[in-house]
GROMACS .gro file of C-alpha atoms in nm:
model
  350
    1MET     CA    1   2.888  16.271   4.214
    2PRO     CA    2   3.254  16.237   4.102
    3GLU     CA    3   3.447  16.555   4.031
    4ILE     CA    4   3.709  16.538   3.755
    5LEU     CA    5   3.978  16.788   3.654
    6VAL     CA    6   4.101  16.762   3.295
    7THR     CA    7   4.419  16.958   3.225
    8GLY     CA    8   4.464  17.065   2.865
    9GLY     CA    9   4.099  16.983   2.811
   10ALA     CA   10   4.056  17.249   2.542
   11GLY     CA   11   4.324  17.088   2.326
   12PHE     CA   12   4.296  16.807   2.074
   13ILE     CA   13   4.299  16.486   2.277
   14GLY     CA   14   4.180  16.653   2.596
   15ALA     CA   15   3.868  16.797   2.433
   16ASN     CA   16   3.783  16.465   2.271
   17PHE     CA   17   3.819  16.304   2.612
   18VAL     CA   18   3.587  16.562   2.771
   19HIS     CA   19   3.326  16.488   2.504
   20HIS     CA   20   3.372  16.113   2.561
   21TRP     CA   21   3.351  16.139   2.939
   22ARG     CA   22   3.047  16.366   2.929
   23MET     CA   23   2.863  16.121   2.701
   24ASN     CA   24   2.950  15.814   2.910
   25HIS     CA   25   2.942  15.970   3.259
   26PRO     CA   26   2.658  16.224   3.236
   27ASN     CA   27   2.633  16.283   3.611
   28ASP     CA   28   2.997  16.374   3.667
   29THR     CA   29   3.112  16.732   3.703
   30ILE     CA   30   3.402  16.818   3.470
   31LEU     CA   31   3.640  17.107   3.531
   32VAL     CA   32   3.883  17.189   3.248
   33LEU     CA   33   4.207  17.372   3.324
   34ASP     CA   34   4.376  17.505   3.010
   35ALA     CA   35   4.626  17.784   2.946
   36LEU     CA   36   4.461  17.840   2.605
   37THR     CA   37   4.787  17.861   2.417
   38TYR     CA   38   4.775  17.835   2.037
   39ALA     CA   39   4.657  17.473   2.054
   40GLY     CA   40   4.385  17.528   2.315
   41ASN     CA   41   4.049  17.632   2.177
   42PRO     CA   42   3.733  17.693   2.385
   43ALA     CA   43   3.530  17.615   2.072
   44ASN     CA   44   3.635  17.251   2.117
   45LEU     CA   45   3.407  17.235   2.422
   46ALA     CA   46   3.108  17.415   2.272
   47GLY     CA   47   2.769  17.264   2.347
   48LEU     CA   48   2.878  17.054   2.644
   49ASP     CA   49   2.667  17.072   2.959
   50ASN     CA   50   2.813  17.077   3.309
   51VAL     CA   51   3.166  17.146   3.186
   52GLU     CA   52   3.348  17.450   3.325
   53LEU     CA   53   3.661  17.595   3.164
   54VAL     CA   54   3.918  17.769   3.384
   55GLU     CA   55   4.195  17.952   3.201
   56GLY     CA   56   4.516  17.888   3.391
   57ASP     CA   57   4.863  17.739   3.387
   58ILE     CA   58   4.942  17.398   3.535
   59CYS     CA   59   5.266  17.551   3.664
   60ASP     CA   60   5.055  17.765   3.900
   61THR     CA   61   5.056  17.520   4.190
   62ASP     CA   62   4.848  17.746   4.416
   63LEU     CA   63   4.575  17.769   4.153
   64VAL     CA   64   4.569  17.393   4.104
   65LEU     CA   65   4.562  17.329   4.479
   66SER     CA   66   4.273  17.570   4.530
   67LEU     CA   67   4.074  17.402   4.254
   68LEU     CA   68   4.136  17.054   4.396
   69ILE     CA   69   4.025  17.158   4.744
   70GLU     CA   70   3.740  17.398   4.666
   71ARG     CA   71   3.585  17.181   4.394
   72LYS     CA   72   3.647  16.857   4.584
   73ILE     CA   73   3.823  16.705   4.283
   74ASP     CA   74   3.896  16.333   4.316
   75THR     CA   75   4.033  16.258   3.966
   76ILE     CA   76   4.292  16.441   3.755
   77VAL     CA   77   4.335  16.346   3.390
   78HIS     CA   78   4.649  16.520   3.275
   79PHE     CA   79   4.672  16.601   2.903
   80ALA     CA   80   4.829  16.948   2.920
   81ALA     CA   81   5.158  16.938   2.730
   82GLU     CA   82   5.363  17.083   2.452
   83SER     CA   83   5.361  16.805   2.195
   84HIS     CA   84   5.496  16.910   1.855
   85VAL     CA   85   5.839  16.760   1.790
   86ASP     CA   86   5.944  17.026   1.538
   87ARG     CA   87   5.866  17.302   1.789
   88SER     CA   88   6.066  17.118   2.056
   89ILE     CA   89   6.372  17.116   1.831
   90THR     CA   90   6.367  17.492   1.780
   91GLY     CA   91   6.244  17.585   2.128
   92PRO     CA   92   6.304  17.313   2.388
   93ASP     CA   93   6.279  17.538   2.696
   94LEU     CA   94   5.900  17.561   2.682
   95PHE     CA   95   5.873  17.182   2.660
   96VAL     CA   96   6.077  17.133   2.977
   97THR     CA   97   5.874  17.400   3.157
   98THR     CA   98   5.531  17.272   3.061
   99ASN     CA   99   5.589  16.898   3.045
  100VAL     CA  100   5.829  16.850   3.336
  101VAL     CA  101   5.780  17.147   3.570
  102GLY     CA  102   5.407  17.163   3.496
  103THR     CA  103   5.354  16.794   3.571
  104HIS     CA  104   5.551  16.830   3.893
  105SER     CA  105   5.334  17.126   3.989
  106LEU     CA  106   5.021  16.914   3.948
  107LEU     CA  107   5.171  16.628   4.145
  108LYS     CA  108   5.265  16.860   4.432
  109ALA     CA  109   4.916  17.003   4.445
  110ALA     CA  110   4.758  16.656   4.430
  111ARG     CA  111   4.982  16.528   4.706
  112GLU     CA  112   4.893  16.821   4.932
  113ALA     CA  113   4.521  16.806   4.862
  114TRP     CA  114   4.476  16.431   4.875
  115LEU     CA  115   4.748  16.309   5.113
  116ASP     CA  116   4.904  16.582   5.328
  117LYS     CA  117   4.573  16.744   5.422
  118GLY     CA  118   4.426  16.405   5.497
  119SER     CA  119   4.109  16.440   5.291
  120GLY     CA  120   4.069  16.064   5.282
  121ARG     CA  121   3.907  16.086   4.939
  122PRO     CA  122   3.973  15.800   4.699
  123HIS     CA  123   4.161  15.959   4.414
  124ARG     CA  124   4.340  15.900   4.084
  125PHE     CA  125   4.604  16.103   3.902
  126HIS     CA  126   4.611  15.980   3.544
  127HIS     CA  127   4.898  16.097   3.327
  128VAL     CA  128   4.872  16.083   2.947
  129SER     CA  129   5.204  16.022   2.773
  130THR     CA  130   5.345  15.904   2.442
  131ASP     CA  131   5.516  15.606   2.285
  132GLU     CA  132   5.797  15.839   2.178
  133VAL     CA  133   5.958  15.804   2.523
  134TYR     CA  134   6.072  15.456   2.416
  135GLY     CA  135   6.284  15.585   2.128
  136SER     CA  136   6.303  15.428   1.785
  137LEU     CA  137   6.248  15.073   1.663
  138GLY     CA  138   6.422  14.893   1.378
  139PRO     CA  139   6.210  14.738   1.102
  140THR     CA  140   6.191  14.396   1.271
  141ASP     CA  141   6.214  14.493   1.639
  142PRO     CA  142   5.928  14.386   1.867
  143ALA     CA  143   5.673  14.655   1.949
  144PHE     CA  144   5.705  14.877   2.255
  145SER     CA  145   5.576  14.722   2.576
  146GLU     CA  146   5.545  14.875   2.921
  147THR     CA  147   5.886  14.727   3.010
  148THR     CA  148   6.071  14.870   2.709
  149PRO     CA  149   6.360  15.085   2.836
  150TYR     CA  150   6.319  15.459   2.785
  151ALA     CA  151   6.536  15.609   2.511
  152PRO     CA  152   6.386  15.945   2.407
  153ASN     CA  153   6.547  16.111   2.104
  154SER     CA  154   6.388  16.458   2.086
  155PRO     CA  155   6.346  16.735   2.343
  156TYR     CA  156   5.972  16.665   2.331
  157SER     CA  157   6.002  16.295   2.407
  158ALA     CA  158   6.271  16.360   2.669
  159SER     CA  159   6.042  16.605   2.849
  160LYS     CA  160   5.757  16.354   2.842
  161ALA     CA  161   5.991  16.083   2.973
  162GLY     CA  162   6.083  16.311   3.262
  163SER     CA  163   5.717  16.367   3.346
  164ASP     CA  164   5.649  15.991   3.333
  165HIS     CA  165   5.926  15.930   3.585
  166LEU     CA  166   5.791  16.196   3.821
  167VAL     CA  167   5.445  16.040   3.816
  168ARG     CA  168   5.594  15.700   3.895
  169ALA     CA  169   5.806  15.848   4.175
  170TYR     CA  170   5.510  16.019   4.342
  171HIS     CA  171   5.330  15.686   4.357
  172HIS     CA  172   5.621  15.487   4.494
  173THR     CA  173   5.753  15.757   4.729
  174TYR     CA  174   5.437  15.925   4.859
  175GLY     CA  175   5.163  15.674   4.785
  176LEU     CA  176   4.978  15.896   4.538
  177GLU     CA  177   4.732  15.684   4.340
  178THR     CA  178   4.865  15.737   3.988
  179SER     CA  179   4.845  15.571   3.648
  180THR     CA  180   5.011  15.643   3.314
  181SER     CA  181   4.915  15.562   2.957
  182ASN     CA  182   5.155  15.580   2.664
  183CYS     CA  183   4.978  15.617   2.332
  184SER     CA  184   5.069  15.604   1.965
  185ASN     CA  185   5.001  15.871   1.698
  186ASN     CA  186   4.654  16.017   1.742
  187TYR     CA  187   4.431  16.161   1.471
  188GLY     CA  188   4.070  16.274   1.456
  189PRO     CA  189   3.845  16.577   1.522
  190PHE     CA  190   3.978  16.897   1.679
  191GLN     CA  191   4.344  16.827   1.594
  192TYR     CA  192   4.534  17.153   1.549
  193PRO     CA  193   4.656  17.182   1.188
  194GLU     CA  194   5.027  17.150   1.258
  195LYS     CA  195   5.018  16.770   1.277
  196LEU     CA  196   5.049  16.555   0.966
  197ILE     CA  197   4.689  16.454   0.895
  198PRO     CA  198   4.503  16.785   0.945
  199LEU     CA  199   4.790  16.985   0.792
  200PHE     CA  200   4.805  16.773   0.479
  201LEU     CA  201   4.427  16.758   0.447
  202ILE     CA  202   4.401  17.135   0.455
  203ASN     CA  203   4.698  17.167   0.219
  204CYS     CA  204   4.522  16.936  -0.027
  205LEU     CA  205   4.214  17.157  -0.014
  206HIS     CA  206   4.420  17.468  -0.090
  207GLY     CA  207   4.661  17.325  -0.347
  208ARG     CA  208   4.963  17.358  -0.120
  209SER     CA  209   5.259  17.122  -0.116
  210LEU     CA  210   5.268  16.813   0.103
  211PRO     CA  211   5.624  16.812   0.244
  212ILE     CA  212   5.726  16.458   0.338
  213TYR     CA  213   6.034  16.410   0.555
  214GLY     CA  214   6.314  16.196   0.410
  215ASP     CA  215   6.187  15.906   0.203
  216GLY     CA  216   5.852  15.893   0.382
  217MET     CA  217   5.918  15.546   0.521
  218ASN     CA  218   5.910  15.641   0.890
  219VAL     CA  219   5.651  15.410   1.043
  220ARG     CA  220   5.391  15.504   1.304
  221ASP     CA  221   5.108  15.321   1.477
  222TRP     CA  222   4.793  15.525   1.408
  223LEU     CA  223   4.529  15.556   1.681
  224HIS     CA  224   4.195  15.728   1.632
  225VAL     CA  225   4.143  15.969   1.920
  226SER     CA  226   3.806  15.814   2.009
  227ASP     CA  227   3.975  15.478   2.066
  228HIS     CA  228   4.241  15.653   2.272
  229CYS     CA  229   3.972  15.810   2.492
  230ARG     CA  230   3.813  15.469   2.544
  231GLY     CA  231   4.152  15.335   2.646
  232ILE     CA  232   4.212  15.615   2.896
  233GLU     CA  233   3.867  15.563   3.044
  234SER     CA  234   3.943  15.194   3.093
  235VAL     CA  235   4.270  15.276   3.272
  236ILE     CA  236   4.098  15.524   3.505
  237THR     CA  237   3.805  15.298   3.586
  238LYS     CA  238   3.971  14.955   3.583
  239GLY     CA  239   4.350  15.005   3.583
  240ARG     CA  240   4.569  14.936   3.882
  241ALA     CA  241   4.726  15.228   4.065
  242GLY     CA  242   5.097  15.268   4.000
  243GLU     CA  243   5.074  15.092   3.664
  244THR     CA  244   5.148  15.197   3.307
  245TYR     CA  245   4.938  15.086   3.010
  246ASN     CA  246   5.021  15.121   2.643
  247ILE     CA  247   4.731  15.224   2.417
  248GLY     CA  248   4.770  15.167   2.045
  249GLY     CA  249   4.560  15.157   1.732
  250GLY     CA  250   4.710  14.844   1.580
  251GLN     CA  251   4.761  15.029   1.249
  252GLU     CA  252   5.133  15.039   1.172
  253LEU     CA  253   5.184  15.241   0.852
  254PRO     CA  254   5.466  15.434   0.680
  255ASN     CA  255   5.405  15.808   0.654
  256LEU     CA  256   5.413  15.781   0.276
  257THR     CA  257   5.126  15.531   0.281
  258VAL     CA  258   4.925  15.758   0.510
  259VAL     CA  259   4.975  16.053   0.275
  260SER     CA  260   4.888  15.846  -0.032
  261GLU     CA  261   4.569  15.715   0.129
  262MET     CA  262   4.480  16.068   0.233
  263CYS     CA  263   4.523  16.201  -0.122
  264LYS     CA  264   4.314  15.918  -0.263
  265ALA     CA  265   4.033  15.984  -0.013
  266VAL     CA  266   4.032  16.358  -0.090
  267ASP     CA  267   4.010  16.286  -0.464
  268GLU     CA  268   3.718  16.049  -0.406
  269ALA     CA  269   3.541  16.306  -0.189
  270PHE     CA  270   3.563  16.568  -0.467
  271ALA     CA  271   3.441  16.319  -0.724
  272SER     CA  272   3.132  16.239  -0.518
  273ASP     CA  273   3.047  16.592  -0.396
  274PRO     CA  274   3.042  16.871  -0.660
  275GLN     CA  275   3.004  17.135  -0.389
  276LEU     CA  276   3.363  17.072  -0.281
  277VAL     CA  277   3.479  17.208  -0.618
  278VAL     CA  278   3.295  17.533  -0.541
  279ARG     CA  279   3.419  17.551  -0.182
  280PHE     CA  280   3.784  17.468  -0.257
  281PRO     CA  281   3.860  17.576  -0.615
  282ASP     CA  282   4.238  17.575  -0.557
  283ALA     CA  283   4.247  17.205  -0.476
  284PRO     CA  284   4.400  16.990  -0.751
  285ALA     CA  285   4.100  16.760  -0.716
  286ALA     CA  286   3.876  17.053  -0.815
  287LYS     CA  287   4.063  17.069  -1.147
  288GLY     CA  288   4.069  16.699  -1.221
  289ILE     CA  289   4.429  16.662  -1.099
  290GLN     CA  290   4.530  16.402  -0.843
  291SER     CA  291   4.605  16.539  -0.496
  292ALA     CA  292   4.915  16.318  -0.494
  293SER     CA  293   5.073  16.570  -0.733
  294LEU     CA  294   5.127  16.791  -0.428
  295LYS     CA  295   5.368  16.544  -0.264
  296THR     CA  296   5.723  16.674  -0.222
  297PHE     CA  297   6.017  16.528  -0.032
  298VAL     CA  298   6.219  16.746   0.205
  299SER     CA  299   6.527  16.693   0.420
  300ASP     CA  300   6.458  16.473   0.718
  301ARG     CA  301   6.425  16.646   1.053
  302ALA     CA  302   6.689  16.605   1.323
  303GLY     CA  303   6.653  16.294   1.538
  304HIS     CA  304   6.360  16.158   1.337
  305ASP     CA  305   6.273  15.817   1.482
  306LEU     CA  306   6.237  15.541   1.225
  307ARG     CA  307   5.950  15.337   1.365
  308TYR     CA  308   5.704  15.325   1.652
  309ALA     CA  309   5.482  15.027   1.729
  310ILE     CA  310   5.267  14.953   2.034
  311ASP     CA  311   5.217  14.621   2.211
  312GLU     CA  312   4.882  14.680   2.383
  313SER     CA  313   4.841  14.326   2.519
  314LYS     CA  314   4.853  14.443   2.882
  315ALA     CA  315   4.563  14.685   2.829
  316ARG     CA  316   4.377  14.422   2.631
  317ASP     CA  317   4.425  14.146   2.888
  318GLU     CA  318   4.371  14.353   3.205
  319LEU     CA  319   4.124  14.617   3.089
  320GLY     CA  320   3.952  14.467   2.785
  321TYR     CA  321   4.076  14.749   2.561
  322VAL     CA  322   4.060  14.680   2.186
  323PRO     CA  323   4.070  14.957   1.922
  324GLU     CA  324   3.744  14.973   1.727
  325ARG     CA  325   3.864  15.145   1.408
  326ASP     CA  326   4.110  15.049   1.142
  327PHE     CA  327   4.289  15.336   0.972
  328ALA     CA  328   4.066  15.339   0.663
  329THR     CA  329   3.752  15.377   0.874
  330GLY     CA  330   3.901  15.623   1.118
  331PHE     CA  331   4.052  15.839   0.847
  332GLN     CA  332   3.727  15.855   0.649
  333GLN     CA  333   3.550  15.975   0.964
  334THR     CA  334   3.824  16.232   1.016
  335LEU     CA  335   3.810  16.358   0.658
  336ASN     CA  336   3.433  16.396   0.683
  337TRP     CA  337   3.467  16.591   1.006
  338TYR     CA  338   3.716  16.840   0.860
  339LEU     CA  339   3.504  16.886   0.548
  340GLU     CA  340   3.195  16.946   0.762
  341ASN     CA  341   3.368  17.178   1.011
  342GLU     CA  342   3.548  17.432   0.797
  343ASP     CA  343   3.425  17.703   1.035
  344TRP     CA  344   3.633  17.536   1.309
  345TRP     CA  345   3.969  17.511   1.130
  346ARG     CA  346   3.950  17.811   0.899
  347PRO     CA  347   4.018  18.070   1.176
  348LEU     CA  348   4.325  17.873   1.287
  349LEU     CA  349   4.494  17.938   0.952
  350ARG     CA  350   4.510  18.309   1.021
   0.00000   0.00000   0.00000
């Protein structure tokens, strides 16, 4: 019976991955290690069988080592990270500590447990990263591939780039069986409401402004978190050790388009469900006003990358990965989830 350690497994992508892995690998034992900072929520794991949550810091190498040895862990899936660009601009120290030092702590523990102590167990250290390490693309530049040179432009992306390099080094220097995936912008259930889609959805429901950076034409490739989890699973189960795989959603959209589609979907939801008017009376849609009236434009943030796009041909050709959802489908599922799970996100607003 495989034993898997998921770091940051109470956070957005990590929790979705735990749900995905439990559904598709019902006999595996899953151990979640999470520091339960503001973005980690034990409620994200509610109802899952054979999943244990340990509250702890990935920088605690002794704790990680003891878990790897005592629980006979053979797979680490590493999500734990500080990930909000705006927070990295105002407080970069925490990003370096968690994303660089924390990743190194995990690698040291994995090396000792799996290599130095001679356990002989087949193993995999999978590191989850971001397309932001590649920097910014111009409007007509080819999409990021696994050979695109790194050019991070924010403290967040720089810290993730550093962690990527450490993972690569531990494979090439020590022989640790590692893999890395670089993903595009995720959205879906359990996303903490500081990111664009859940924040703007909740703002629409409460009649609050939708602050759009610059002219709103910054382009991102949007990836539903369920597709991302499928991609990670394929890397772990079929990917080659020492390799990097880009995982994208194939949905390249300007932020302004995303916000406009979101407003339209909220308006349609209110028109079809009268109970939403009762539940969210402050929403413009509850008063017959378009949610788009909440859009405002604010000064662009420092170092705001113009465009991200993912070339996922390597994952497609080697692993058979293909995203299953276009943005319209994935966003409708996401909207429905947030409308049906007000008891999940409401406490986070306090």
